[in-house]
XYZ file of C-alpha atoms in Angstrom:
617
model
C -21.013 29.228 11.507
C -19.253 29.215 8.132
C -15.861 28.920 9.744
C -17.080 26.020 11.850
C -18.430 24.090 8.790
C -15.166 24.681 7.001
C -13.085 23.310 9.892
C -11.151 20.096 9.689
C -13.223 18.671 12.519
C -16.406 18.616 10.439
C -14.593 17.207 7.387
C -13.027 14.406 9.524
C -16.372 13.685 11.174
C -18.121 13.360 7.805
C -15.221 11.362 6.419
C -15.354 8.902 9.414
C -19.108 8.440 9.162
C -19.040 7.831 5.420
C -16.161 5.347 5.673
C -17.860 3.504 8.494
C -21.225 3.303 6.534
C -19.394 2.228 3.442
C -17.664 -0.546 5.301
C -20.872 -1.593 7.024
C -22.633 -1.655 3.642
C -20.011 -3.832 2.101
C -20.185 -6.130 5.123
C -23.972 -6.369 4.925
C -23.845 -7.012 1.163
C -21.354 -9.909 1.740
C -23.586 -11.333 4.414
C -26.579 -11.368 2.039
C -24.523 -12.891 -0.756
C -23.365 -15.587 1.697
C -26.816 -16.385 2.659
C -27.953 -16.488 -0.955
C -25.045 -18.725 -1.621
C -26.159 -21.192 1.010
C -29.794 -21.109 -0.031
C -28.841 -21.566 -3.673
C -26.642 -24.515 -2.790
C -29.392 -26.113 -0.724
C -31.779 -26.055 -3.646
C -29.940 -29.066 -5.082
C -31.668 -32.329 -4.395
C -28.571 -34.500 -4.237
C -24.845 -33.959 -3.453
C -23.913 -33.643 -7.186
C -26.680 -30.985 -7.706
C -25.605 -28.965 -4.732
C -22.012 -29.229 -5.991
C -23.116 -27.720 -9.388
C -25.191 -25.003 -7.808
C -22.328 -24.232 -5.394
C -19.863 -23.838 -8.314
C -22.338 -21.977 -10.568
C -22.990 -19.277 -7.858
C -19.262 -18.786 -7.136
C -18.300 -18.525 -10.827
C -21.292 -16.055 -11.689
C -20.704 -13.714 -8.800
C -16.943 -13.586 -9.304
C -17.432 -12.725 -13.024
C -19.777 -9.869 -11.876
C -16.933 -8.676 -9.559
C -14.379 -8.640 -12.336
C -16.981 -6.886 -14.667
C -17.504 -4.142 -12.131
C -13.841 -3.579 -11.782
C -13.057 -3.566 -15.481
C -16.030 -1.377 -16.289
C -15.624 1.214 -13.632
C -11.886 1.450 -12.940
C -9.421 -1.348 -13.603
C -6.860 0.517 -11.452
C -9.055 -0.422 -8.372
C -7.933 -4.052 -8.623
C -5.606 -5.299 -5.873
C -4.849 -4.411 -2.322
C -4.623 -0.626 -2.662
C -2.017 -0.309 0.169
C 0.897 -0.280 -2.348
C -0.815 2.440 -4.340
C -1.411 4.416 -1.219
C 2.229 4.199 -0.323
C 3.047 5.713 -3.710
C 0.410 8.439 -3.402
C 1.547 9.456 0.042
C 5.134 9.442 -1.337
C 4.259 12.210 -3.719
C 3.521 10.219 -6.917
C 0.330 11.038 -8.776
C -2.237 8.435 -9.704
C -4.907 10.437 -11.397
C -7.646 7.700 -11.508
C -7.014 5.874 -8.345
C -8.838 8.241 -5.939
C -11.699 8.936 -8.390
C -15.399 8.266 -7.780
C -15.315 5.524 -10.312
C -12.514 3.801 -8.325
C -14.667 4.074 -5.207
C -17.554 2.372 -6.934
C -15.270 -0.324 -8.358
C -13.835 -0.991 -4.974
C -17.122 -1.280 -3.156
C -19.039 -3.306 -5.658
C -16.192 -5.496 -6.728
C -15.053 -6.158 -3.115
C -18.532 -7.124 -2.024
C -19.071 -9.394 -5.043
C -15.683 -10.945 -4.803
C -16.154 -11.631 -1.035
C -19.670 -12.951 -1.657
C -18.324 -15.413 -4.301
C -16.227 -16.982 -1.650
C -12.892 -15.602 -2.833
C -10.245 -15.828 -0.059
C -9.640 -12.030 0.205
C -10.316 -9.285 2.775
C -11.967 -5.911 2.956
C -9.918 -3.724 5.126
C -6.681 2.009 6.122
C -7.034 4.216 9.606
C -10.895 4.458 9.351
C -11.093 1.543 6.899
C -9.314 -0.975 9.249
C -11.107 0.416 12.249
C -14.528 0.038 10.726
C -13.808 -3.430 9.234
C -12.117 -4.806 12.375
C -13.404 -2.544 15.115
C -9.921 -1.803 16.303
C -9.435 2.011 16.618
C -5.945 2.087 18.022
C -4.637 -0.839 15.993
C -6.265 0.628 12.851
C -4.372 3.901 13.210
C -1.031 2.185 13.872
C -1.538 -0.288 11.035
C -2.406 2.414 8.572
C 0.762 4.372 9.483
C 2.952 1.363 9.237
C 1.786 0.084 5.847
C 1.304 3.365 3.949
C 4.018 5.859 5.065
C 7.703 5.999 5.611
C 7.633 9.476 7.165
C 4.631 10.477 9.274
C 3.679 13.925 10.340
C 2.915 13.575 14.013
C 0.512 16.509 13.940
C -1.791 14.229 11.959
C -2.020 11.735 14.896
C -4.969 13.255 16.624
C -6.842 13.491 13.279
C -6.271 9.806 12.644
C -7.441 8.820 16.127
C -10.434 11.095 15.949
C -11.509 9.616 12.691
C -10.754 6.079 14.009
C -12.954 6.461 17.048
C -15.841 8.033 15.238
C -15.568 5.275 12.635
C -15.771 2.428 15.074
C -18.617 4.093 16.992
C -20.651 4.525 13.829
C -19.874 0.948 12.664
C -20.730 -0.677 15.907
C -23.832 1.559 16.137
C -25.092 0.287 12.823
C -24.390 -3.264 13.770
C -26.294 -2.807 17.012
C -29.353 -1.068 15.443
C -29.649 -2.861 12.280
C -27.868 -6.257 12.665
C -28.435 -6.738 16.402
C -24.855 -7.406 17.220
C -22.380 -5.478 19.355
C -19.095 -6.056 21.163
C -15.757 -7.560 20.228
C -15.494 -9.090 16.734
C -13.949 -12.448 18.041
C -15.200 -13.423 21.409
C -12.621 -15.132 23.791
C -12.924 -16.369 27.312
C -9.380 -16.592 28.718
C -8.321 -16.474 32.372
C -6.027 -13.862 33.880
C -2.888 -16.016 33.123
C -4.100 -18.831 30.901
C -0.616 -20.251 29.912
C 2.313 -21.772 31.794
C 5.723 -20.193 31.662
C 7.255 -23.159 29.847
C 4.798 -22.557 26.969
C 6.689 -19.476 25.918
C 9.108 -21.808 24.217
C 6.290 -23.295 22.299
C 4.991 -19.902 21.432
C 8.344 -18.869 20.077
C 8.616 -22.122 18.025
C 5.142 -21.419 16.538
C 6.319 -17.891 15.709
C 9.342 -19.237 13.768
C 7.100 -21.653 11.869
C 4.666 -18.804 11.053
C 7.544 -16.625 9.940
C 8.881 -19.231 7.624
C 5.366 -19.903 6.188
C 4.858 -16.175 5.857
C 7.996 -15.943 3.696
C 6.844 -18.885 1.627
C 3.478 -17.300 1.200
C 4.973 -14.021 -0.221
C 7.293 -15.897 -2.513
C 4.482 -18.137 -3.610
C 2.495 -15.077 -4.513
C 5.286 -13.801 -6.604
C 5.685 -17.208 -8.291
C 1.856 -17.357 -8.982
C 1.979 -13.905 -10.702
C 4.608 -15.324 -13.007
C 2.618 -18.436 -13.759
C -0.454 -16.199 -14.395
C 1.437 -14.181 -16.970
C 2.686 -17.341 -18.598
C -0.760 -18.827 -18.520
C -2.155 -15.717 -20.205
C 0.477 -15.589 -22.891
C 0.389 -19.229 -23.745
C -3.360 -19.989 -23.458
C -5.762 -17.258 -22.486
C -4.914 -14.808 -25.270
C -5.214 -17.501 -27.876
C -8.489 -18.782 -26.441
C -9.875 -15.152 -26.369
C -8.742 -14.599 -30.012
C -9.602 -11.076 -31.043
C -11.164 -10.219 -27.747
C -8.219 -9.951 -25.352
C -10.426 -8.069 -22.939
C -12.093 -11.302 -22.002
C -8.838 -12.797 -20.588
C -9.555 -11.543 -16.984
C -13.004 -13.068 -17.074
C -11.726 -16.451 -18.289
C -9.073 -16.442 -15.646
C -11.504 -15.495 -12.860
C -13.902 -18.222 -14.014
C -11.044 -20.761 -14.115
C -10.013 -19.826 -10.538
C -13.466 -19.886 -9.114
C -14.159 -23.326 -10.764
C -10.894 -24.747 -9.360
C -11.690 -23.404 -5.867
C -15.116 -25.007 -5.935
C -13.665 -28.227 -7.310
C -11.334 -28.461 -4.286
C -13.224 -26.936 -1.382
C -16.773 -28.386 -1.646
C -15.799 -32.096 -1.493
C -13.152 -31.588 1.244
C -15.631 -30.856 4.059
C -18.211 -28.438 5.307
C -15.755 -26.469 7.356
C -14.302 -25.163 4.034
C -17.541 -23.314 3.431
C -17.303 -21.299 6.611
C -16.708 -17.598 6.367
C -13.377 -16.299 7.612
C -15.081 -14.822 10.714
C -16.724 -18.119 11.505
C -13.409 -19.954 11.235
C -11.565 -17.488 13.420
C -14.295 -17.730 16.043
C -14.008 -21.514 16.020
C -10.270 -21.393 16.286
C -10.398 -18.916 19.273
C -12.927 -20.952 21.057
C -11.528 -22.006 24.453
C -13.339 -25.344 24.427
C -12.993 -28.291 22.236
C -14.122 -28.348 18.643
C -16.857 -30.999 18.986
C -18.080 -32.840 15.990
C -21.571 -31.318 16.170
C -20.364 -27.770 16.694
C -21.757 -25.128 14.317
C -20.431 -21.659 14.066
C -23.326 -19.220 14.037
C -21.579 -15.854 14.062
C -23.004 -14.893 10.695
C -26.087 -17.107 11.052
C -25.192 -19.129 7.904
C -25.506 -22.832 8.643
C -23.186 -24.814 6.378
C -22.978 -27.605 9.085
C -19.552 -26.989 10.426
C -17.772 -30.271 11.426
C -14.094 -30.000 12.334
C -13.665 -33.464 13.936
C -14.930 -35.600 11.176
C -12.930 -37.630 10.304
C -10.053 -36.093 12.188
C -9.516 -32.635 13.777
C -5.773 -32.567 12.958
C -6.351 -33.690 9.403
C -9.112 -31.145 8.833
C -7.078 -28.290 10.354
C -4.104 -29.287 8.106
C -6.297 -29.453 4.995
C -7.812 -26.053 5.896
C -4.364 -24.380 6.303
C -3.077 -25.976 3.087
C -6.005 -25.107 0.956
C -6.526 -21.657 2.337
C -2.824 -20.896 2.046
C -2.853 -21.449 -1.734
C -6.386 -20.176 -2.395
C -5.537 -16.858 -0.652
C -2.300 -16.416 -2.726
C -4.153 -17.284 -5.962
C -7.114 -15.025 -5.086
C -4.800 -12.055 -4.908
C -3.874 -12.578 -8.518
C -7.527 -12.075 -9.811
C -8.549 -8.640 -11.247
C -10.730 -7.634 -8.375
C -10.249 -5.343 -5.390
C -8.820 -7.430 -2.514
C -7.226 -7.419 0.875
C -5.078 -9.991 2.495
C -5.180 -9.324 6.353
C -8.369 -11.272 7.250
C -7.663 -14.493 5.279
C -4.131 -14.461 6.434
C -5.274 -13.948 9.947
C -7.668 -16.934 9.632
C -4.789 -19.158 8.208
C -2.547 -18.113 11.058
C -5.407 -18.900 13.568
C -5.904 -22.341 12.119
C -2.167 -23.002 11.931
C -1.884 -21.989 15.639
C -4.802 -24.247 16.594
C -3.238 -27.087 14.755
C 0.157 -26.484 16.524
C -1.643 -26.241 19.925
C -3.618 -29.464 19.404
C -0.396 -31.278 18.581
C 1.343 -29.891 21.672
C -1.546 -31.050 23.881
C -1.299 -34.558 22.378
C 2.542 -34.741 22.841
C 2.565 -33.251 26.303
C -0.450 -35.087 27.688
C -1.386 -31.925 29.524
C -4.315 -29.630 29.882
C -3.283 -26.669 27.737
C -5.451 -23.937 26.325
C -5.210 -24.459 22.606
C -7.084 -21.377 21.791
C -4.140 -19.340 22.966
C -1.928 -20.806 20.199
C -4.559 -19.854 17.683
C -4.299 -16.247 18.837
C -0.540 -16.319 18.760
C -0.438 -17.985 15.429
C -2.919 -15.463 13.938
C -0.873 -12.527 15.104
C 2.588 -13.872 14.103
C 1.615 -15.129 10.627
C -0.197 -11.911 9.796
C 2.754 -9.902 11.107
C 5.109 -11.899 8.839
C 3.057 -11.465 5.711
C 2.262 -7.846 6.171
C 5.466 -6.833 7.813
C 3.694 -4.953 10.593
C 3.985 -4.931 14.365
C 0.596 -3.247 14.987
C -1.241 -6.391 14.339
C -0.454 -7.297 17.997
C -2.543 -4.242 19.083
C -5.341 -5.246 16.649
C -5.409 -8.748 18.151
C -5.776 -7.293 21.733
C -8.625 -5.011 20.476
C -10.436 -7.872 18.446
C -10.319 -10.375 21.286
C -11.090 -7.850 23.988
C -8.424 -9.377 26.341
C -4.734 -8.877 27.258
C -4.208 -12.286 28.631
C -1.808 -13.244 25.916
C -0.137 -9.877 25.632
C 3.388 -11.055 26.293
C 3.363 -14.159 23.946
C 1.685 -12.117 21.289
C 4.150 -9.294 21.376
C 7.147 -11.652 21.447
C 5.793 -13.744 18.564
C 4.844 -10.801 16.310
C 8.391 -9.544 16.511
C 9.817 -12.981 15.886
C 7.438 -13.903 13.061
C 8.086 -10.526 11.277
C 11.883 -10.916 11.697
C 11.840 -14.463 10.242
C 9.766 -13.565 7.294
C 11.676 -10.343 6.506
C 14.926 -12.297 6.694
C 13.789 -14.429 3.741
C 11.550 -12.253 1.774
C 9.935 -8.833 1.305
C 6.559 -8.258 2.987
C 3.392 -8.726 0.861
C 2.763 -5.062 0.174
C 6.234 -4.363 -0.905
C 6.126 -7.351 -3.227
C 2.823 -6.149 -4.732
C 4.278 -2.677 -5.380
C 7.235 -4.151 -7.089
C 5.222 -6.466 -9.268
C 3.134 -3.426 -10.430
C 6.277 -1.303 -10.982
C 4.832 1.331 -8.692
C 7.195 4.289 -7.928
C 8.405 4.193 -4.395
C 11.356 5.817 -2.500
C 14.139 3.498 -1.485
C 13.699 1.823 1.888
C 17.264 1.701 3.481
C 16.809 -1.375 5.579
C 20.090 -3.129 4.994
C 22.854 -2.283 7.457
C 25.294 -1.614 4.751
C 22.950 1.097 3.498
C 23.132 3.087 6.654
C 26.526 4.515 5.700
C 25.375 5.668 2.256
C 25.791 9.483 1.775
C 24.763 12.069 -0.747
C 28.165 11.540 -2.373
C 27.315 7.946 -3.156
C 23.999 8.945 -4.816
C 25.084 11.971 -6.817
C 26.050 12.320 -10.446
C 28.132 15.014 -12.115
C 26.254 18.127 -13.195
C 28.713 19.183 -15.888
C 28.203 20.774 -18.268
C 24.718 21.803 -17.161
C 25.481 24.733 -14.888
C 25.669 28.523 -15.192
C 28.210 31.016 -14.016
C 27.308 34.247 -12.298
C 28.282 36.298 -15.413
C 26.941 34.714 -18.509
C 26.023 35.817 -21.922
C 22.424 35.493 -22.963
C 23.479 33.642 -26.094
C 25.117 31.018 -24.021
C 22.039 30.711 -21.796
C 19.920 30.169 -24.860
C 22.323 27.559 -26.120
C 22.227 25.765 -22.703
C 18.339 25.696 -22.817
C 18.421 24.224 -26.235
C 20.880 21.376 -25.479
C 18.930 20.427 -22.244
C 15.566 20.404 -23.786
C 13.498 17.209 -24.135
C 13.780 17.255 -27.823
C 17.432 16.142 -27.766
C 17.797 12.341 -28.262
C 18.721 10.412 -25.210
C 18.264 13.408 -22.785
C 15.482 14.610 -20.492
C 14.549 18.239 -20.032
C 16.507 19.915 -17.296
C 14.382 22.145 -15.049
C 16.870 23.475 -12.533
C 20.319 24.959 -13.201
C 22.836 25.583 -10.508
C 24.654 28.938 -10.692
C 28.255 29.113 -9.520
C 30.561 32.017 -8.856
C 32.889 30.941 -11.663
C 34.049 27.747 -13.411
C 37.252 27.578 -11.333
C 36.007 27.903 -7.793
C 32.515 26.294 -8.449
C 31.120 28.064 -5.317
C 27.278 27.503 -5.451
C 25.350 30.767 -5.430
C 21.860 29.527 -6.054
C 19.571 27.900 -8.407
C 17.893 29.330 -11.599
C 14.679 27.623 -12.982
C 14.096 26.948 -16.576
C 11.110 29.188 -16.666
C 13.156 32.109 -15.447
C 15.879 31.641 -17.875
C 13.377 31.208 -20.777
C 11.759 34.444 -19.854
C 15.155 36.198 -20.002
C 15.804 34.800 -23.423
C 12.281 35.820 -24.719
C 12.787 39.235 -23.484
C 16.248 39.473 -25.077
C 14.923 38.396 -28.452
C 12.158 40.936 -28.222
C 14.664 43.632 -27.405
C 16.574 42.920 -30.645
C 13.464 43.528 -32.752
C 11.537 46.263 -31.035
C 12.011 49.840 -30.018
C 14.007 50.654 -26.886
C 11.540 53.183 -25.342
C 10.785 52.933 -21.629
C 6.987 52.343 -22.278
C 7.802 49.428 -24.632
C 10.291 48.125 -22.168
C 7.723 47.952 -19.348
C 5.274 46.234 -21.650
C 7.631 43.587 -22.735
C 8.696 43.000 -19.141
C 5.146 42.325 -18.270
C 4.668 39.988 -21.175
C 7.882 38.097 -20.500
C 7.067 37.790 -16.664
C 10.100 39.678 -15.350
C 10.406 43.136 -13.666
C 11.070 46.364 -15.527
C 14.450 46.758 -13.774
C 15.448 43.379 -15.158
C 14.089 44.359 -18.579
C 16.115 47.542 -18.600
C 19.398 45.557 -18.343
C 18.301 43.522 -21.303
C 17.092 46.406 -23.457
C 20.554 47.421 -24.663
C 21.792 47.230 -28.235
C 22.471 43.819 -29.613
C 26.268 44.354 -29.306
C 25.800 44.896 -25.575
C 23.539 41.885 -25.072
C 26.323 39.731 -26.381
C 28.324 40.863 -23.357
C 27.879 39.133 -20.016
C 25.053 39.790 -17.607
C 25.028 39.297 -13.950
C 22.483 36.716 -12.895
C 22.704 37.886 -9.286
C 21.940 41.487 -10.302
C 18.920 40.241 -12.037
C 17.667 38.670 -8.829
C 16.739 35.437 -10.499
C 18.429 33.010 -8.203
C 16.881 31.065 -5.489
C 19.396 31.637 -2.721
C 17.504 31.246 0.521
C 15.969 27.863 -0.055
C 18.119 25.378 1.895
C 16.219 22.425 0.405
C 17.947 22.742 -3.018
C 21.275 21.637 -1.798
C 22.906 19.305 0.733
C 26.442 18.708 1.931
C 28.259 15.796 0.379
C 28.431 13.883 3.685
C 24.652 14.050 4.337
C 23.186 10.615 5.034
C 21.103 9.011 2.286
C 18.071 8.657 4.519
C 17.974 12.515 5.048
C 18.418 13.094 1.297
C 15.393 10.815 0.633
C 13.393 12.594 3.325
C 14.076 15.998 1.731
C 13.186 14.843 -1.765
C 10.010 12.973 -0.683
C 8.622 15.483 1.781
C 9.479 18.614 -0.172
C 8.731 17.116 -3.649
C 12.212 18.253 -4.880
C 12.957 16.747 -8.272
C 16.634 17.549 -7.881
C 19.096 18.230 -5.102
C 22.606 19.735 -5.573
C 25.511 18.347 -3.577
C 28.109 20.715 -2.206
C 31.364 20.301 -0.222
C 32.483 23.377 1.575
C 30.272 25.470 -0.553
C 31.550 24.055 -3.828
C 29.244 22.323 -6.325
C 30.107 18.569 -6.512
C 27.195 17.010 -8.240
C 23.279 16.476 -8.264
C 20.872 13.914 -7.074
C 17.879 13.284 -9.150
C 14.671 11.838 -7.878
C 14.222 9.776 -11.024
C 17.666 8.218 -10.354
C 16.571 7.204 -6.743
C 13.455 5.580 -8.104
C 15.446 3.645 -10.700
C 18.016 2.541 -8.233
C 15.556 1.881 -5.354
C 15.906 -1.868 -5.590
C 19.632 -1.715 -5.137
C 19.275 0.067 -1.790
C 16.289 -1.941 -0.578
C 16.314 -5.276 1.363
């Protein structure tokens, strides 16, 4: 029984259930806040009163979201996917996976979404629970968080994903009375004509270009935010610079309310309502009201003009989503970007119908637009699988797959993906991603630096070892502490014999200094050996008179070298991709480069991080 409870199956089961319940709780909290928002807005007697109540609610709830984030864990702000990339790459983030970060993520995310901020809550189990897409959730989590994936974890991810979606849908069915696909579509077996493939590809190119513009706009907005804080916010806050995130959040919420409320009631729809409207196979009539979340804002897409309203929605949501990602709250981008792409596709489809005077299914263009725009912004292909699972249909499988690839390629031709951009703006440590063709020919010889004079020969005096440890310590100005020392046969041949660690060498030096001051009895020798952390046989070599210790000692005879570990050295012609794989997977701080067994140089993990932008697209 004990072994069963300690098995990974039980842990994964509990993890999946907890993740699904957390996602459902956040979803329910957002629904409650959205209903409160609608009710609070309706309390106003006239249009101006409703406008004021609408704005007051948004500003207040967003300030609470920022407060929860700042109080519990400021590191929880942002998407989280760039941080997970760094964590899975072997870089420590002590506070990011703490309990306080979890509380900040849940509370801050629910409040931020409830305030109407254009963000998302959604990795394998998290995407699965939020979207209801078990297969796509696993593939998406692998794509956005890891460069190297251990395939033995595949079944664990799918097991957790399936359990998560079952629990999430079960909670929806029992407590919310809803079950089934997230976005309902009603397409035929082949709902598009062959010639429409050209229109789909054109839409994918447009989505790819707008995806690149979105990412570049986000980067520009971060620069504007920093300038705004330096020029105005810090001076306004005076001696309380901690209030700057609150002032900025209030300003953003006020500006969003100022723009969105007067534009039209369709701007008050939730993202799910909008996507359901865009995926609707019928026409968007003037009296149509989306009731997916049972919040009646009086949706009206055709007044005064359907094309104008769709264009306004895409334009406003495009910039509001990019700006929302700069606020100090937990946020995601998949769902709002998905909604923007759906509206863009619907707009494109309506224009095609008008120009062609034909009976085309415009909802299909919304599906293709949502998939291709999201793929371009996030840099993922798995969004196609998520679309199939969300809609519950494969009618548009070929157009979606084609357009996802085209949209992603067009965006990445002009810009990095959104998560890579976020990671760079936060200066998160990440291994180089060798995506340029010219990077394929890079080898270990191109990445290495000379190791001289920090190496040891096989026969070395202890005095010279002590001197080497001193000059490579962190106390020396302009130098970092050296932890690994290559040991060569002699300075002429430079044949690499192995690697000695700093701790081992320091133990030798300590024992040597003790031997100069203490008696040479066998008992004392054994005692000193135990204290220094080396064997009695090694201590016997060191327990000679001081005149002898000034002579050379054989490091191989002392058995201090790490000779059998192949991950400490690579041939000079090893491809850079394999070098990065070894360093990231085996957590090697340093690799030594050899050519025909001769030591040529060393590759340091810190150097790869510092030079990562040079070898990245």
